[in-house]
Amino acid sequence: MALLIALLACITLTSYKVEAQSHSSSPRTLAQYYRPRTCDIFPRMCLTEGSLGPDCCWKRCVDLKNDSFNCGRCGKVCSYTEVCCDGQCVNVLFDKSNCGGCGSTCAEGSYCRYGMCSYAR
C-alpha cells in the first residue's frame, strides 16, 4: 500500500513539473502586444468628438487656439498673467480687445482695467 502511495505521489510531481515547464514558454500577454494609439501615429483621432482639440502636440490632442501651454504652436507657453486667445497670449486684465476674457471687446473710447471695461481711474 505504501508503495502505491509513493508511486502516485511521484507521478503527480512529475506531471506538475511538466505543466510548470509548458507554462513558462507561454505566448505573450495582451499588454505586450498593446501599443497605445497616439495622435502622432493616428492624427485623425484629434478630430473625433470628445477630443481635447484638433491639433497634435507631443502625442496629445490640443487646441492651439485656446491651450495656454501650446498657444499658437506646440510648446509656446503663455506667462502666468496671460491667457491664450485665438493662438495669441494676451493679458485679459488690460487688453481692450479681450477684456476679462477672449473676444470681450470694450466700447470705443473706453479702456480695460482689471478685466473690466472703463473701471474706475
Short mmCIF file of N, CA, C and O in Angstrom, two decimals:
data_model
loop_
_atom_site.label_atom_id
_atom_site.label_comp_id
_atom_site.label_asym_id
_atom_site.label_seq_id
_atom_site.Cartn_x
_atom_site.Cartn_y
_atom_site.Cartn_z
N MET A 1 0.81 -1.19 0.00
CA MET A 1 0.00 0.00 0.00
C MET A 1 0.86 1.27 0.00
O MET A 1 0.56 2.22 -0.71
N ALA A 2 1.91 1.25 0.84
CA ALA A 2 2.81 2.40 0.91
C ALA A 2 3.52 2.61 -0.42
O ALA A 2 3.77 3.75 -0.85
N LEU A 3 3.83 1.51 -1.09
CA LEU A 3 4.49 1.60 -2.39
C LEU A 3 3.56 2.25 -3.42
O LEU A 3 4.01 3.08 -4.22
N LEU A 4 2.29 1.93 -3.35
CA LEU A 4 1.32 2.52 -4.27
C LEU A 4 1.18 4.03 -4.03
O LEU A 4 1.14 4.81 -4.98
N ILE A 5 1.13 4.47 -2.78
CA ILE A 5 1.02 5.89 -2.47
C ILE A 5 2.27 6.64 -2.92
O ILE A 5 2.19 7.73 -3.50
N ALA A 6 3.44 6.07 -2.71
CA ALA A 6 4.69 6.69 -3.15
C ALA A 6 4.73 6.80 -4.66
O ALA A 6 5.18 7.80 -5.22
N LEU A 7 4.26 5.78 -5.35
CA LEU A 7 4.24 5.79 -6.82
C LEU A 7 3.29 6.86 -7.34
O LEU A 7 3.62 7.60 -8.26
N LEU A 8 2.11 7.00 -6.74
CA LEU A 8 1.15 8.03 -7.15
C LEU A 8 1.70 9.44 -6.89
O LEU A 8 1.53 10.35 -7.69
N ALA A 9 2.37 9.61 -5.76
CA ALA A 9 2.97 10.91 -5.45
C ALA A 9 4.05 11.25 -6.46
O ALA A 9 4.17 12.41 -6.90
N CYS A 10 4.83 10.31 -6.87
CA CYS A 10 5.90 10.53 -7.85
C CYS A 10 5.31 10.92 -9.20
O CYS A 10 5.81 11.83 -9.86
N ILE A 11 4.26 10.24 -9.61
CA ILE A 11 3.60 10.56 -10.89
C ILE A 11 3.00 11.96 -10.85
O ILE A 11 3.12 12.74 -11.80
N THR A 12 2.36 12.32 -9.74
CA THR A 12 1.76 13.65 -9.59
C THR A 12 2.83 14.74 -9.66
O THR A 12 2.66 15.75 -10.34
N LEU A 13 3.95 14.55 -8.98
CA LEU A 13 5.03 15.54 -9.01
C LEU A 13 5.62 15.68 -10.40
O LEU A 13 5.92 16.77 -10.86
N THR A 14 5.78 14.57 -11.10
CA THR A 14 6.33 14.62 -12.45
C THR A 14 5.39 15.36 -13.39
O THR A 14 5.83 16.20 -14.19
N SER A 15 4.09 15.12 -13.31
CA SER A 15 3.15 15.81 -14.20
C SER A 15 3.09 17.30 -13.86
O SER A 15 2.93 18.15 -14.73
N TYR A 16 3.23 17.65 -12.57
CA TYR A 16 3.23 19.06 -12.16
C TYR A 16 4.44 19.78 -12.76
O TYR A 16 4.33 20.89 -13.25
N LYS A 17 5.61 19.13 -12.74
CA LYS A 17 6.82 19.74 -13.31
C LYS A 17 6.66 19.96 -14.82
O LYS A 17 7.07 20.97 -15.36
N VAL A 18 6.05 19.02 -15.52
CA VAL A 18 5.83 19.16 -16.96
C VAL A 18 4.90 20.32 -17.24
O VAL A 18 5.14 21.13 -18.13
N GLU A 19 3.81 20.47 -16.45
CA GLU A 19 2.88 21.58 -16.63
C GLU A 19 3.57 22.91 -16.38
O GLU A 19 3.39 23.87 -17.10
N ALA A 20 4.37 23.01 -15.33
CA ALA A 20 5.06 24.24 -14.99
C ALA A 20 6.02 24.64 -16.10
O ALA A 20 6.15 25.81 -16.44
N GLN A 21 6.70 23.65 -16.70
CA GLN A 21 7.63 23.96 -17.78
C GLN A 21 6.87 24.42 -19.03
O GLN A 21 7.31 25.30 -19.74
N SER A 22 5.73 23.83 -19.31
CA SER A 22 4.98 24.21 -20.51
C SER A 22 4.42 25.61 -20.39
O SER A 22 4.29 26.33 -21.36
N HIS A 23 4.10 26.10 -19.17
CA HIS A 23 3.58 27.44 -18.98
C HIS A 23 4.67 28.50 -19.06
O HIS A 23 4.41 29.65 -19.33
N SER A 24 5.91 28.15 -18.80
CA SER A 24 6.98 29.14 -18.81
C SER A 24 7.24 29.66 -20.22
O SER A 24 7.73 30.75 -20.40
N SER A 25 6.93 28.88 -21.24
CA SER A 25 7.13 29.34 -22.61
C SER A 25 5.78 29.72 -23.24
O SER A 25 5.57 29.52 -24.42
N SER A 26 4.89 30.26 -22.43
CA SER A 26 3.56 30.63 -22.92
C SER A 26 3.66 31.84 -23.84
O SER A 26 4.63 32.60 -23.79
N PRO A 27 2.66 32.04 -24.68
CA PRO A 27 2.69 33.19 -25.59
C PRO A 27 2.62 34.51 -24.83
O PRO A 27 2.29 34.55 -23.65
N ARG A 28 2.90 35.58 -25.52
CA ARG A 28 2.89 36.90 -24.90
C ARG A 28 1.50 37.28 -24.43
O ARG A 28 0.50 36.84 -24.96
N THR A 29 1.47 38.15 -23.42
CA THR A 29 0.19 38.63 -22.92
C THR A 29 -0.31 39.77 -23.78
O THR A 29 0.44 40.34 -24.58
N LEU A 30 -1.55 40.16 -23.59
CA LEU A 30 -2.15 41.25 -24.36
C LEU A 30 -1.40 42.55 -24.13
O LEU A 30 -1.21 43.34 -25.04
N ALA A 31 -0.94 42.77 -22.91
CA ALA A 31 -0.22 44.01 -22.59
C ALA A 31 1.08 44.12 -23.39
O ALA A 31 1.52 45.22 -23.71
N GLN A 32 1.68 43.00 -23.73
CA GLN A 32 2.91 43.04 -24.51
C GLN A 32 2.64 43.38 -25.96
O GLN A 32 3.51 43.89 -26.65
N TYR A 33 1.44 43.10 -26.47
CA TYR A 33 1.10 43.42 -27.84
C TYR A 33 0.48 44.81 -27.98
O TYR A 33 0.50 45.40 -29.03
N TYR A 34 -0.08 45.33 -26.90
CA TYR A 34 -0.82 46.59 -26.95
C TYR A 34 0.13 47.77 -27.13
O TYR A 34 1.09 47.93 -26.40
N ARG A 35 -0.16 48.59 -28.12
CA ARG A 35 0.55 49.85 -28.31
C ARG A 35 -0.49 50.95 -28.25
O ARG A 35 -1.48 50.92 -28.96
N PRO A 36 -0.29 51.94 -27.38
CA PRO A 36 -1.29 52.99 -27.25
C PRO A 36 -1.45 53.76 -28.56
O PRO A 36 -0.48 53.99 -29.28
N ARG A 37 -2.67 54.14 -28.84
CA ARG A 37 -2.95 54.91 -30.05
C ARG A 37 -2.76 56.38 -29.72
O ARG A 37 -3.50 56.94 -28.93
N THR A 38 -1.78 56.99 -30.33
CA THR A 38 -1.49 58.40 -30.09
C THR A 38 -1.63 59.16 -31.40
O THR A 38 -1.55 58.60 -32.48
N CYS A 39 -1.82 60.46 -31.27
CA CYS A 39 -2.12 61.27 -32.46
C CYS A 39 -0.92 61.44 -33.39
O CYS A 39 -1.11 61.79 -34.55
N ASP A 40 0.29 61.16 -32.93
CA ASP A 40 1.41 61.24 -33.85
C ASP A 40 1.38 60.11 -34.86
O ASP A 40 1.85 60.25 -35.98
N ILE A 41 0.77 58.98 -34.49
CA ILE A 41 0.60 57.84 -35.40
C ILE A 41 -0.76 57.90 -36.10
O ILE A 41 -0.88 57.59 -37.28
N PHE A 42 -1.79 58.30 -35.36
CA PHE A 42 -3.16 58.39 -35.88
C PHE A 42 -3.66 59.84 -35.75
O PHE A 42 -4.42 60.15 -34.84
N PRO A 43 -3.25 60.75 -36.63
CA PRO A 43 -3.60 62.17 -36.47
C PRO A 43 -5.10 62.46 -36.54
O PRO A 43 -5.56 63.43 -35.96
N ARG A 44 -5.87 61.61 -37.18
CA ARG A 44 -7.31 61.86 -37.31
C ARG A 44 -8.04 61.67 -36.00
O ARG A 44 -9.18 62.11 -35.85
N MET A 45 -7.41 61.04 -35.02
CA MET A 45 -8.08 60.82 -33.74
C MET A 45 -8.36 62.14 -33.02
O MET A 45 -9.26 62.22 -32.20
N CYS A 46 -7.62 63.20 -33.35
CA CYS A 46 -7.86 64.51 -32.72
C CYS A 46 -9.11 65.18 -33.28
O CYS A 46 -9.59 66.15 -32.70
N LEU A 47 -9.62 64.70 -34.38
CA LEU A 47 -10.81 65.28 -35.00
C LEU A 47 -12.09 64.62 -34.52
O LEU A 47 -13.18 65.06 -34.88
N THR A 48 -11.98 63.58 -33.69
CA THR A 48 -13.17 62.88 -33.23
C THR A 48 -13.88 63.66 -32.13
O THR A 48 -13.29 64.51 -31.47
N GLU A 49 -15.15 63.36 -31.95
CA GLU A 49 -15.95 64.01 -30.92
C GLU A 49 -15.40 63.65 -29.54
O GLU A 49 -15.05 62.51 -29.27
N GLY A 50 -15.28 64.63 -28.66
CA GLY A 50 -14.77 64.41 -27.33
C GLY A 50 -13.26 64.62 -27.22
O GLY A 50 -12.71 64.53 -26.12
N SER A 51 -12.61 64.91 -28.33
CA SER A 51 -11.17 65.16 -28.31
C SER A 51 -10.88 66.51 -27.66
O SER A 51 -11.70 67.42 -27.69
N LEU A 52 -9.71 66.66 -27.06
CA LEU A 52 -9.34 67.92 -26.42
C LEU A 52 -9.07 69.03 -27.44
O LEU A 52 -9.07 70.21 -27.08
N GLY A 53 -8.79 68.67 -28.67
CA GLY A 53 -8.55 69.67 -29.70
C GLY A 53 -8.17 69.02 -31.01
O GLY A 53 -7.85 67.84 -31.06
N PRO A 54 -8.17 69.79 -32.11
CA PRO A 54 -7.91 69.23 -33.42
C PRO A 54 -6.42 69.10 -33.77
O PRO A 54 -6.09 68.56 -34.81
N ASP A 55 -5.54 69.61 -32.93
CA ASP A 55 -4.11 69.62 -33.24
C ASP A 55 -3.37 68.60 -32.37
O ASP A 55 -3.82 68.27 -31.27
N CYS A 56 -2.22 68.13 -32.85
CA CYS A 56 -1.43 67.14 -32.13
C CYS A 56 -0.08 67.74 -31.72
O CYS A 56 0.67 68.21 -32.56
N CYS A 57 0.19 67.74 -30.42
CA CYS A 57 1.47 68.19 -29.88
C CYS A 57 2.01 67.13 -28.95
O CYS A 57 1.39 66.84 -27.92
N TRP A 58 3.14 66.56 -29.29
CA TRP A 58 3.81 65.57 -28.46
C TRP A 58 2.87 64.46 -28.02
O TRP A 58 2.71 64.17 -26.83
N LYS A 59 2.22 63.85 -28.98
CA LYS A 59 1.35 62.68 -28.77
C LYS A 59 0.08 63.01 -27.99
O LYS A 59 -0.54 62.12 -27.43
N ARG A 60 -0.31 64.28 -27.93
CA ARG A 60 -1.54 64.67 -27.23
C ARG A 60 -2.36 65.58 -28.12
O ARG A 60 -1.81 66.46 -28.78
N CYS A 61 -3.66 65.41 -28.09
CA CYS A 61 -4.56 66.29 -28.83
C CYS A 61 -4.73 67.58 -28.04
O CYS A 61 -5.04 67.54 -26.85
N VAL A 62 -4.53 68.71 -28.71
CA VAL A 62 -4.65 70.01 -28.06
C VAL A 62 -5.34 70.98 -29.02
O VAL A 62 -5.46 70.72 -30.20
N ASP A 63 -5.79 72.10 -28.47
CA ASP A 63 -6.38 73.17 -29.28
C ASP A 63 -5.40 74.34 -29.25
O ASP A 63 -5.28 75.02 -28.23
N LEU A 64 -4.69 74.57 -30.33
CA LEU A 64 -3.67 75.62 -30.38
C LEU A 64 -4.25 77.02 -30.25
O LEU A 64 -3.53 77.96 -29.97
N LYS A 65 -5.56 77.16 -30.39
CA LYS A 65 -6.18 78.48 -30.26
C LYS A 65 -6.48 78.83 -28.80
O LYS A 65 -6.60 80.00 -28.47
N ASN A 66 -6.64 77.83 -27.93
CA ASN A 66 -7.06 78.09 -26.56
C ASN A 66 -6.18 77.47 -25.48
O ASN A 66 -6.41 77.72 -24.30
N ASP A 67 -5.21 76.67 -25.84
CA ASP A 67 -4.38 75.97 -24.85
C ASP A 67 -3.22 76.87 -24.41
O ASP A 67 -2.36 77.22 -25.21
N SER A 68 -3.18 77.25 -23.16
CA SER A 68 -2.14 78.16 -22.66
C SER A 68 -0.75 77.52 -22.62
O SER A 68 0.24 78.22 -22.47
N PHE A 69 -0.67 76.20 -22.76
CA PHE A 69 0.62 75.52 -22.79
C PHE A 69 1.09 75.25 -24.22
O PHE A 69 2.22 74.83 -24.43
N ASN A 70 0.21 75.44 -25.19
CA ASN A 70 0.52 75.29 -26.62
C ASN A 70 -0.26 76.36 -27.37
O ASN A 70 -1.16 76.07 -28.12
N CYS A 71 0.11 77.60 -27.16
CA CYS A 71 -0.66 78.73 -27.71
C CYS A 71 -0.13 79.13 -29.08
O CYS A 71 0.93 79.74 -29.19
N GLY A 72 -0.86 78.79 -30.12
CA GLY A 72 -0.46 79.14 -31.47
C GLY A 72 0.46 78.12 -32.11
O GLY A 72 0.43 77.91 -33.31
N ARG A 73 1.29 77.47 -31.31
CA ARG A 73 2.19 76.42 -31.78
C ARG A 73 2.55 75.52 -30.60
O ARG A 73 2.39 75.90 -29.45
N CYS A 74 3.03 74.35 -30.91
CA CYS A 74 3.38 73.39 -29.85
C CYS A 74 4.51 73.93 -28.98
O CYS A 74 5.53 74.40 -29.48
N GLY A 75 4.29 73.92 -27.69
CA GLY A 75 5.33 74.30 -26.74
C GLY A 75 5.36 75.77 -26.37
O GLY A 75 6.11 76.16 -25.48
N LYS A 76 4.58 76.62 -27.03
CA LYS A 76 4.57 78.04 -26.67
C LYS A 76 3.67 78.22 -25.45
O LYS A 76 2.46 78.07 -25.51
N VAL A 77 4.27 78.57 -24.32
CA VAL A 77 3.56 78.68 -23.06
C VAL A 77 3.30 80.15 -22.74
O VAL A 77 4.21 80.98 -22.80
N CYS A 78 2.06 80.47 -22.41
CA CYS A 78 1.72 81.83 -22.00
C CYS A 78 2.21 82.06 -20.57
O CYS A 78 2.25 81.14 -19.77
N SER A 79 2.55 83.30 -20.26
CA SER A 79 3.01 83.61 -18.90
C SER A 79 1.85 83.49 -17.92
O SER A 79 0.70 83.35 -18.31
N TYR A 80 2.17 83.61 -16.66
CA TYR A 80 1.20 83.42 -15.59
C TYR A 80 -0.01 84.35 -15.71
O TYR A 80 -1.14 83.94 -15.45
N THR A 81 0.19 85.57 -16.13
CA THR A 81 -0.91 86.54 -16.20
C THR A 81 -1.63 86.54 -17.53
O THR A 81 -2.56 87.32 -17.73
N GLU A 82 -1.23 85.67 -18.45
CA GLU A 82 -1.81 85.67 -19.80
C GLU A 82 -2.70 84.45 -20.04
O GLU A 82 -2.57 83.43 -19.39
N VAL A 83 -3.58 84.61 -21.03
CA VAL A 83 -4.50 83.56 -21.47
C VAL A 83 -4.34 83.44 -22.98
O VAL A 83 -4.06 84.42 -23.66
N CYS A 84 -4.52 82.24 -23.51
CA CYS A 84 -4.41 82.03 -24.95
C CYS A 84 -5.76 82.33 -25.63
O CYS A 84 -6.76 81.68 -25.36
N CYS A 85 -5.76 83.36 -26.46
CA CYS A 85 -6.95 83.75 -27.22
C CYS A 85 -6.62 83.72 -28.70
O CYS A 85 -5.77 84.49 -29.16
N ASP A 86 -7.27 82.84 -29.43
CA ASP A 86 -7.04 82.67 -30.88
C ASP A 86 -5.56 82.50 -31.22
O ASP A 86 -5.06 83.07 -32.19
N GLY A 87 -4.84 81.74 -30.43
CA GLY A 87 -3.45 81.45 -30.71
C GLY A 87 -2.48 82.54 -30.31
O GLY A 87 -1.31 82.50 -30.68
N GLN A 88 -2.92 83.53 -29.56
CA GLN A 88 -2.06 84.62 -29.08
C GLN A 88 -2.16 84.70 -27.57
O GLN A 88 -3.26 84.64 -27.01
N CYS A 89 -1.04 84.90 -26.90
CA CYS A 89 -1.04 85.10 -25.46
C CYS A 89 -1.41 86.55 -25.16
O CYS A 89 -0.74 87.46 -25.65
N VAL A 90 -2.49 86.76 -24.43
CA VAL A 90 -2.93 88.12 -24.09
C VAL A 90 -3.22 88.21 -22.59
O VAL A 90 -3.56 87.23 -21.95
N ASN A 91 -3.07 89.42 -22.08
CA ASN A 91 -3.40 89.68 -20.69
C ASN A 91 -4.83 90.20 -20.65
O ASN A 91 -5.10 91.35 -21.00
N VAL A 92 -5.76 89.37 -20.23
CA VAL A 92 -7.18 89.72 -20.26
C VAL A 92 -7.55 90.75 -19.20
O VAL A 92 -8.67 91.26 -19.19
N LEU A 93 -6.61 91.09 -18.33
CA LEU A 93 -6.88 92.12 -17.33
C LEU A 93 -6.75 93.53 -17.92
O LEU A 93 -7.36 94.47 -17.42
N PHE A 94 -5.95 93.68 -18.99
CA PHE A 94 -5.70 95.01 -19.54
C PHE A 94 -5.80 95.10 -21.05
O PHE A 94 -5.57 96.17 -21.61
N ASP A 95 -6.15 94.04 -21.74
CA ASP A 95 -6.26 94.06 -23.20
C ASP A 95 -7.66 94.51 -23.61
O ASP A 95 -8.65 93.87 -23.28
N LYS A 96 -7.74 95.59 -24.35
CA LYS A 96 -9.03 96.18 -24.74
C LYS A 96 -9.84 95.25 -25.66
O LYS A 96 -11.06 95.26 -25.64
N SER A 97 -9.15 94.44 -26.44
CA SER A 97 -9.83 93.53 -27.36
C SER A 97 -10.27 92.23 -26.70
O SER A 97 -11.07 91.48 -27.26
N ASN A 98 -9.71 91.93 -25.55
CA ASN A 98 -10.04 90.70 -24.81
C ASN A 98 -10.15 91.03 -23.32
O ASN A 98 -9.47 90.46 -22.48
N CYS A 99 -11.02 91.94 -22.98
CA CYS A 99 -11.13 92.44 -21.61
C CYS A 99 -11.95 91.49 -20.74
O CYS A 99 -13.16 91.35 -20.91
N GLY A 100 -11.29 90.81 -19.83
CA GLY A 100 -11.96 89.86 -18.95
C GLY A 100 -12.08 88.48 -19.53
O GLY A 100 -12.37 87.53 -18.82
N GLY A 101 -11.87 88.31 -20.80
CA GLY A 101 -11.96 87.01 -21.47
C GLY A 101 -11.75 87.16 -22.96
O GLY A 101 -11.81 88.26 -23.51
N CYS A 102 -11.53 86.07 -23.62
CA CYS A 102 -11.28 86.09 -25.06
C CYS A 102 -12.48 86.63 -25.83
O CYS A 102 -13.62 86.21 -25.61
N GLY A 103 -12.23 87.60 -26.69
CA GLY A 103 -13.26 88.16 -27.56
C GLY A 103 -14.15 89.20 -26.91
O GLY A 103 -15.04 89.75 -27.57
N SER A 104 -13.97 89.51 -25.66
CA SER A 104 -14.79 90.51 -24.98
C SER A 104 -14.16 91.89 -25.21
O SER A 104 -13.16 92.24 -24.58
N THR A 105 -14.74 92.66 -26.10
CA THR A 105 -14.18 93.95 -26.52
C THR A 105 -14.83 95.10 -25.78
O THR A 105 -16.05 95.14 -25.61
N CYS A 106 -14.01 96.07 -25.37
CA CYS A 106 -14.53 97.29 -24.75
C CYS A 106 -15.04 98.24 -25.83
O CYS A 106 -14.56 98.23 -26.96
N ALA A 107 -15.99 99.07 -25.47
CA ALA A 107 -16.56 100.04 -26.41
C ALA A 107 -15.50 101.06 -26.84
O ALA A 107 -14.50 101.26 -26.15
N GLU A 108 -15.76 101.72 -27.94
CA GLU A 108 -14.86 102.75 -28.46
C GLU A 108 -14.69 103.86 -27.42
O GLU A 108 -15.66 104.34 -26.84
N GLY A 109 -13.45 104.23 -27.17
CA GLY A 109 -13.17 105.30 -26.23
C GLY A 109 -13.01 104.84 -24.79
O GLY A 109 -12.58 105.61 -23.93
N SER A 110 -13.34 103.60 -24.47
CA SER A 110 -13.17 103.11 -23.11
C SER A 110 -11.86 102.32 -23.01
O SER A 110 -11.18 102.11 -23.99
N TYR A 111 -11.53 101.88 -21.86
CA TYR A 111 -10.29 101.17 -21.62
C TYR A 111 -10.58 99.93 -20.76
O TYR A 111 -11.67 99.80 -20.19
N CYS A 112 -9.61 99.08 -20.66
CA CYS A 112 -9.76 97.83 -19.89
C CYS A 112 -8.84 97.88 -18.67
O CYS A 112 -7.63 98.02 -18.80
N ARG A 113 -9.42 97.77 -17.50
CA ARG A 113 -8.65 97.73 -16.25
C ARG A 113 -9.17 96.58 -15.40
O ARG A 113 -10.37 96.49 -15.12
N TYR A 114 -8.25 95.71 -15.01
CA TYR A 114 -8.57 94.56 -14.14
C TYR A 114 -9.69 93.68 -14.71
O TYR A 114 -10.52 93.16 -13.98
N GLY A 115 -9.72 93.57 -16.03
CA GLY A 115 -10.69 92.72 -16.69
C GLY A 115 -12.07 93.32 -16.84
O GLY A 115 -13.04 92.63 -17.17
N MET A 116 -12.19 94.63 -16.60
CA MET A 116 -13.48 95.31 -16.73
C MET A 116 -13.31 96.58 -17.58
O MET A 116 -12.32 97.30 -17.42
N CYS A 117 -14.26 96.81 -18.45
CA CYS A 117 -14.20 97.99 -19.30
C CYS A 117 -14.56 99.23 -18.50
O CYS A 117 -15.53 99.24 -17.73
N SER A 118 -13.76 100.28 -18.69
CA SER A 118 -13.95 101.60 -18.06
C SER A 118 -14.10 101.51 -16.54
O SER A 118 -14.92 102.19 -15.94
N TYR A 119 -13.28 100.68 -15.92
CA TYR A 119 -13.28 100.57 -14.47
C TYR A 119 -12.63 101.86 -13.91
O TYR A 119 -11.88 102.54 -14.57
N ALA A 120 -12.93 102.23 -12.70
CA ALA A 120 -12.51 103.50 -12.08
C ALA A 120 -11.06 103.83 -12.39
O ALA A 120 -10.18 103.00 -12.36
N ARG A 121 -10.85 105.09 -12.66
CA ARG A 121 -9.49 105.58 -12.96
C ARG A 121 -8.77 105.76 -11.73
O ARG A 121 -8.43 106.25 -10.91
#
